[in-house]
Amino acid sequence: MKSTSTRRRSDRKVHQSAIDWWVAVLLGAPIVGAVAVAAYLIALDRPGDASVMFLTAAGILVVTAIFTVPCRYTLLTDTLSIRCGVVCYQVPYETIREVRKSATLRSGPALSLRRVVVKTDRREHILSPVDRDRFIEQLNARIAS
């Protein structure tokens, strides 16, 4: 017989967020831009200003990573766990009223426009799992049980 912790782990289904190419470009452009400006400043023999730009690039990278990595949705035994960087929501299955596909532009822990809206009594969570159909199927199965 499996232990409780092993059973809980096997009940866990993790779905990573899909990432649209243009979202990756939008997130990376300020970093690349700051490094490019720093390289230009080095070419102009302004190392002090270049170091400020390198630090700016590093700061942008850290802040972007804090709010985007990891971006995943975990189906636990009785809860949907939504994690995008430091932002984390726990959504009990009994509070979920509707799950549907969407392409909404509203903000949420999603890195793609191929989205899923999870509506609860209090709010809507905007997600973008890689395999939307499988995610919806697994989530609905857990809601029904």
C-alpha positions as semicolon CSV with decimal commas, in nm:
position;residue;x (nm);y (nm);z (nm)
1;M;0,000;0,000;0,000
2;K;0,124;0,348;-0,086
3;S;0,197;0,596;0,188
4;T;-0,019;0,907;0,219
5;S;0,260;1,139;0,103
6;T;0,329;0,919;-0,204
7;R;-0,042;0,911;-0,286
8;R;-0,067;1,289;-0,253
9;R;0,231;1,337;-0,484
10;S;0,082;1,105;-0,746
11;D;-0,250;1,296;-0,726
12;R;-0,065;1,615;-0,813
13;K;-0,084;1,724;-1,178
14;V;0,142;2,014;-1,276
15;H;0,065;2,220;-1,587
16;Q;0,325;2,472;-1,703
17;S;0,216;2,803;-1,855
18;A;0,240;2,834;-2,230
19;I;0,461;3,124;-2,340
20;D;0,382;3,321;-2,655
21;W;0,693;3,429;-2,848
22;W;0,589;3,794;-2,840
23;V;0,548;3,786;-2,460
24;A;0,903;3,651;-2,430
25;V;1,020;3,934;-2,658
26;L;0,835;4,195;-2,450
27;L;0,986;4,060;-2,129
28;G;1,337;4,032;-2,274
29;A;1,353;4,353;-2,480
30;P;1,425;4,591;-2,189
31;I;1,709;4,365;-2,071
32;V;1,862;4,333;-2,417
33;G;1,814;4,706;-2,474
34;A;1,994;4,799;-2,151
35;V;2,285;4,565;-2,236
36;A;2,304;4,714;-2,589
37;V;2,317;5,067;-2,448
38;A;2,586;4,954;-2,203
39;A;2,793;4,809;-2,488
40;Y;2,755;5,135;-2,681
41;L;2,867;5,333;-2,376
42;I;3,174;5,112;-2,345
43;A;3,253;5,186;-2,710
44;L;3,228;5,557;-2,625
45;D;3,477;5,503;-2,341
46;R;3,219;5,573;-2,067
47;P;3,260;5,269;-1,840
48;G;3,089;5,432;-1,542
49;D;2,769;5,492;-1,737
50;A;2,796;5,143;-1,890
51;S;2,813;4,984;-1,546
52;V;2,493;5,166;-1,448
53;M;2,323;5,022;-1,756
54;F;2,451;4,670;-1,679
55;L;2,313;4,705;-1,325
56;T;1,983;4,829;-1,471
57;A;1,968;4,521;-1,698
58;A;2,039;4,295;-1,400
59;G;1,768;4,467;-1,195
60;I;1,512;4,429;-1,473
61;L;1,606;4,061;-1,509
62;V;1,565;3,997;-1,136
63;V;1,229;4,176;-1,111
64;T;1,098;3,999;-1,424
65;A;1,208;3,661;-1,287
66;I;1,054;3,729;-0,944
67;F;0,712;3,784;-1,100
68;T;0,719;3,522;-1,378
69;V;0,929;3,219;-1,278
70;P;0,786;2,965;-1,224
71;C;0,448;3,006;-1,393
72;R;0,249;2,687;-1,338
73;Y;-0,086;2,551;-1,230
74;T;-0,096;2,251;-0,999
75;L;-0,402;2,033;-0,949
76;L;-0,381;1,909;-0,591
77;T;-0,619;1,675;-0,409
78;D;-0,872;1,946;-0,318
79;T;-0,722;2,270;-0,450
80;L;-0,599;2,436;-0,769
81;S;-0,265;2,602;-0,691
82;I;-0,179;2,892;-0,922
83;R;0,182;3,011;-0,910
84;C;0,347;3,283;-1,113
85;G;0,671;3,392;-0,950
86;V;0,603;3,512;-0,596
87;V;0,229;3,537;-0,662
88;C;0,046;3,226;-0,544
89;Y;-0,325;3,152;-0,517
90;Q;-0,495;2,848;-0,368
91;V;-0,839;2,793;-0,520
92;P;-1,048;2,521;-0,350
93;Y;-1,235;2,313;-0,608
94;E;-1,569;2,366;-0,433
95;T;-1,546;2,742;-0,504
96;I;-1,500;2,698;-0,882
97;R;-1,820;2,776;-1,076
98;E;-1,699;2,771;-1,436
99;V;-1,396;2,671;-1,643
100;R;-1,377;2,786;-2,006
101;K;-1,135;2,865;-2,286
102;S;-1,068;3,230;-2,357
103;A;-0,840;3,472;-2,538
104;T;-0,904;3,763;-2,304
105;L;-0,647;4,040;-2,273
106;R;-0,714;4,080;-1,902
107;S;-0,422;4,048;-1,668
108;G;-0,350;3,723;-1,492
109;P;-0,078;3,468;-1,419
110;A;-0,062;3,370;-1,786
111;L;0,217;3,408;-2,042
112;S;0,005;3,327;-2,350
113;L;-0,321;3,446;-2,504
114;R;-0,442;3,085;-2,535
115;R;-0,609;3,108;-2,197
116;V;-0,843;2,938;-1,957
117;V;-1,074;3,136;-1,730
118;V;-1,144;2,975;-1,392
119;K;-1,440;3,155;-1,237
120;T;-1,504;3,135;-0,864
121;D;-1,759;3,301;-0,638
122;R;-1,526;3,598;-0,584
123;R;-1,312;3,639;-0,897
124;E;-1,187;3,504;-1,226
125;H;-0,839;3,355;-1,260
126;I;-0,680;3,390;-1,604
127;L;-0,446;3,097;-1,681
128;S;-0,257;2,973;-1,989
129;P;-0,167;2,604;-1,954
130;V;0,033;2,450;-2,240
131;D;-0,236;2,186;-2,303
132;R;-0,561;2,371;-2,237
133;D;-0,790;2,079;-2,323
134;R;-0,610;1,835;-2,093
135;F;-0,596;2,095;-1,812
136;I;-0,970;2,167;-1,841
137;E;-1,050;1,794;-1,852
138;Q;-0,840;1,718;-1,542
139;L;-0,970;2,023;-1,353
140;N;-1,334;1,941;-1,431
141;A;-1,277;1,581;-1,317
142;R;-1,148;1,707;-0,981
143;I;-1,430;1,957;-0,944
144;A;-1,688;1,683;-1,009
145;S;-1,541;1,441;-0,754
